[in-house]
XYZ file of C-alpha atoms in Angstrom:
255
model
C 24.956 -16.623 -17.602
C 24.039 -16.839 -21.289
C 25.785 -14.560 -23.741
C 24.081 -14.027 -27.067
C 26.168 -12.454 -29.839
C 23.895 -10.607 -32.241
C 26.060 -8.545 -34.629
C 29.152 -6.324 -34.430
C 29.400 -5.268 -30.743
C 25.731 -5.907 -30.045
C 25.271 -8.651 -27.503
C 22.818 -9.762 -24.839
C 23.811 -10.936 -21.370
C 21.095 -13.059 -19.807
C 21.337 -13.593 -16.059
C 18.379 -14.824 -14.017
C 15.406 -12.632 -14.858
C 17.627 -9.811 -16.180
C 18.395 -9.369 -19.887
C 21.130 -6.805 -20.550
C 21.416 -5.437 -24.081
C 24.886 -4.103 -24.944
C 25.654 -1.518 -27.664
C 22.584 -2.109 -29.819
C 22.804 -1.645 -33.577
C 19.369 -2.952 -34.543
C 18.699 -1.535 -38.004
C 18.480 -3.545 -41.186
C 21.453 -3.938 -43.477
C 22.566 -0.565 -44.853
C 20.424 1.584 -42.530
C 22.774 2.621 -39.695
C 24.695 5.184 -41.688
C 27.023 5.898 -44.598
C 30.197 4.012 -45.379
C 33.051 4.631 -42.928
C 35.679 4.448 -45.703
C 35.711 5.391 -49.377
C 39.201 4.334 -50.472
C 40.911 1.988 -48.025
C 38.065 -0.540 -48.076
C 35.064 -1.078 -50.343
C 32.455 1.633 -49.753
C 29.314 0.075 -48.276
C 26.470 1.437 -46.211
C 26.494 0.006 -42.706
C 25.769 -2.453 -41.299
C 26.950 -4.667 -44.146
C 24.968 -7.684 -42.876
C 21.451 -8.099 -41.517
C 20.685 -9.067 -37.943
C 20.272 -12.811 -37.499
C 16.665 -13.995 -37.626
C 16.545 -14.771 -33.888
C 17.956 -11.422 -32.729
C 14.819 -9.378 -32.110
C 13.165 -12.158 -30.139
C 15.989 -11.781 -27.639
C 16.130 -7.972 -27.846
C 12.432 -7.719 -27.005
C 13.168 -9.323 -23.627
C 15.610 -6.526 -22.678
C 15.379 -5.253 -19.107
C 18.498 -3.035 -19.123
C 20.876 -1.546 -21.700
C 24.608 -0.885 -21.399
C 26.181 1.667 -23.750
C 29.952 1.977 -24.110
C 29.778 5.002 -26.442
C 27.556 6.709 -28.973
C 28.928 5.816 -32.407
C 26.203 4.646 -34.824
C 27.562 1.087 -34.986
C 26.922 0.859 -31.216
C 23.692 2.856 -31.008
C 21.762 3.377 -34.220
C 18.428 5.101 -34.860
C 16.492 1.855 -34.637
C 18.053 1.131 -31.244
C 17.289 4.644 -30.023
C 13.649 4.169 -30.999
C 13.478 0.800 -29.261
C 15.059 2.063 -26.038
C 12.961 5.226 -26.020
C 9.634 3.544 -26.801
C 10.151 0.881 -24.132
C 11.828 3.306 -21.707
C 14.490 0.689 -21.040
C 16.819 1.678 -18.166
C 20.141 2.721 -19.754
C 23.515 2.555 -18.010
C 26.271 4.667 -19.565
C 29.323 6.817 -19.015
C 28.796 10.075 -17.162
C 30.193 11.715 -20.324
C 27.267 10.464 -22.434
C 24.210 10.917 -20.240
C 23.291 14.443 -21.357
C 23.242 13.433 -25.018
C 21.157 10.339 -24.317
C 18.667 12.238 -22.163
C 18.195 14.732 -25.018
C 17.324 11.764 -27.235
C 14.587 10.834 -24.774
C 16.319 7.757 -23.384
C 15.798 6.620 -19.800
C 19.277 7.004 -18.303
C 18.989 5.185 -14.986
C 22.653 5.094 -13.972
C 25.854 6.916 -14.944
C 29.304 5.467 -14.411
C 32.694 7.137 -13.926
C 36.105 5.698 -14.757
C 37.483 3.388 -12.054
C 34.530 4.079 -9.754
C 32.577 1.057 -8.487
C 28.785 1.287 -8.534
C 26.083 -1.171 -7.411
C 24.483 -2.950 -10.354
C 21.674 -5.543 -10.352
C 22.701 -6.897 -6.966
C 26.387 -6.904 -7.884
C 28.778 -4.197 -9.016
C 29.925 -2.414 -12.160
C 33.169 -0.533 -12.733
C 33.867 1.924 -15.570
C 37.124 1.229 -17.431
C 38.868 3.801 -19.669
C 38.995 2.857 -23.340
C 41.117 4.528 -26.039
C 39.438 4.369 -29.449
C 42.500 4.332 -31.713
C 46.259 4.563 -31.963
C 47.835 7.999 -31.816
C 46.101 11.177 -32.935
C 42.874 9.577 -34.163
C 41.785 8.590 -30.634
C 40.936 12.194 -29.740
C 38.343 12.882 -32.468
C 36.866 9.411 -31.925
C 35.686 10.661 -28.534
C 35.097 9.120 -25.141
C 34.546 5.393 -24.728
C 33.977 3.365 -21.563
C 34.494 -0.327 -20.980
C 32.770 -2.128 -18.115
C 33.903 -4.706 -15.570
C 30.853 -6.422 -14.086
C 30.310 -8.832 -11.223
C 26.805 -10.218 -10.816
C 25.535 -12.595 -8.110
C 26.329 -16.259 -8.791
C 27.773 -15.445 -12.226
C 31.218 -15.262 -13.780
C 32.773 -11.809 -13.814
C 32.810 -10.201 -17.261
C 34.900 -7.443 -18.837
C 33.456 -5.582 -21.815
C 36.584 -3.838 -23.066
C 34.626 -1.829 -25.714
C 36.222 -0.085 -28.696
C 39.802 0.265 -27.523
C 43.427 -0.437 -28.210
C 45.558 -2.290 -25.664
C 46.361 0.161 -22.858
C 47.659 0.093 -19.311
C 44.027 0.211 -18.125
C 43.119 -2.823 -20.213
C 46.178 -4.631 -18.896
C 45.256 -3.718 -15.334
C 41.774 -5.214 -15.672
C 43.089 -8.453 -17.154
C 45.881 -8.937 -14.640
C 44.430 -7.446 -11.441
C 40.666 -7.895 -11.671
C 41.067 -11.189 -13.567
C 37.691 -11.347 -15.350
C 36.381 -14.835 -15.980
C 35.031 -13.708 -19.367
C 36.711 -10.924 -21.377
C 35.182 -9.447 -24.533
C 37.481 -7.810 -27.086
C 36.678 -5.860 -30.260
C 38.739 -7.514 -32.999
C 37.832 -5.880 -36.321
C 40.935 -3.626 -36.441
C 38.713 -0.832 -37.751
C 40.382 1.839 -39.886
C 39.301 5.023 -41.609
C 40.746 6.169 -44.937
C 43.498 7.964 -43.026
C 45.187 7.593 -39.632
C 46.103 4.506 -37.670
C 43.610 1.779 -36.686
C 40.743 2.553 -34.311
C 40.827 -0.887 -32.679
C 43.567 -3.332 -31.694
C 45.934 -4.564 -34.351
C 46.384 -8.318 -34.469
C 49.479 -8.261 -32.244
C 47.507 -6.481 -29.512
C 44.497 -8.754 -29.929
C 46.791 -11.729 -29.347
C 48.374 -9.930 -26.393
C 44.884 -9.468 -24.941
C 44.144 -13.159 -25.463
C 47.405 -14.225 -23.830
C 46.955 -11.944 -20.821
C 43.275 -12.663 -20.246
C 43.197 -15.097 -17.312
C 40.210 -17.114 -18.521
C 37.811 -17.145 -21.486
C 37.762 -14.552 -24.288
C 34.926 -13.576 -26.637
C 35.884 -11.871 -29.912
C 33.382 -9.476 -31.481
C 33.171 -6.406 -33.791
C 33.836 -8.642 -36.803
C 32.435 -8.656 -40.346
C 29.560 -6.254 -39.729
C 30.804 -2.780 -40.703
C 32.778 -1.879 -43.788
C 35.869 -0.433 -42.122
C 36.782 -3.604 -40.183
C 39.113 -5.735 -42.347
C 39.874 -8.545 -39.873
C 37.735 -11.632 -40.493
C 36.714 -14.448 -38.200
C 38.793 -16.879 -40.224
C 41.918 -14.712 -40.009
C 41.485 -14.435 -36.261
C 40.958 -18.181 -35.895
C 44.192 -18.842 -37.769
C 46.221 -16.395 -35.651
C 44.793 -17.675 -32.359
C 45.531 -21.234 -33.467
C 49.158 -20.304 -34.160
C 49.650 -19.397 -30.486
C 47.835 -22.518 -29.317
C 44.904 -20.739 -27.637
C 41.957 -21.741 -29.810
C 40.166 -23.367 -26.859
C 40.372 -20.109 -24.914
C 38.724 -17.895 -27.535
C 35.099 -17.966 -28.672
C 34.610 -16.301 -32.080
C 30.821 -16.371 -32.424
C 28.816 -16.213 -35.579
C 25.963 -13.709 -35.574
C 23.076 -15.153 -33.596
C 25.218 -17.616 -31.661
C 24.771 -18.217 -27.926
C 27.165 -19.608 -25.321
C 26.649 -20.445 -21.673
C 29.237 -19.345 -19.097
């Protein structure tokens, strides 16, 4: 299995003749939407960086698309156009299918929380995700992580935009994914608590993950203050640098 990190939460999982695009934000720098904060962090139109030069070559090979939720940094207008024009089969939460169908996307499979479904010769399981601490999680809407087992590949957990919850803990300790992906930007709006894990919960995730961890959702949208370097330093302090892959945009790793 090859995992290609493109930008933010956008990644490609390549397995055999299948190429799975995850949470595509494909627009050029500054085209996905307005700034997410005006005061807490520097106002900037998102995304704040361009896609790496090799990204679209990989995206064009897409055979399937996984969507964790519908925020514009996980599905932008450019991605909608791509998925619609190619009629790429889309796999999503049962809570999102109606909206995606209205957009003209080819929803081929809907997933429910903690229900196992067949997927590309293996299985996929929908995992609850909570997009923020406290009150802010409710207006942020529904999010779904995915636990995936594919034939002759390592199991992978896409935790999606979430804080550390009992459901996250259950996946790490009971399902024991061989690769676990965690959103590490600690996103925040101008008010309310963070929308993603604080550093203490990121490190808790790393400690409790049974095998390898991939850190994403870093340095691509203006409301995510945590940097790759900060994360590297904190992971090093707990002696787990070898366990965690913090990819640069456009970087690929084999698992």
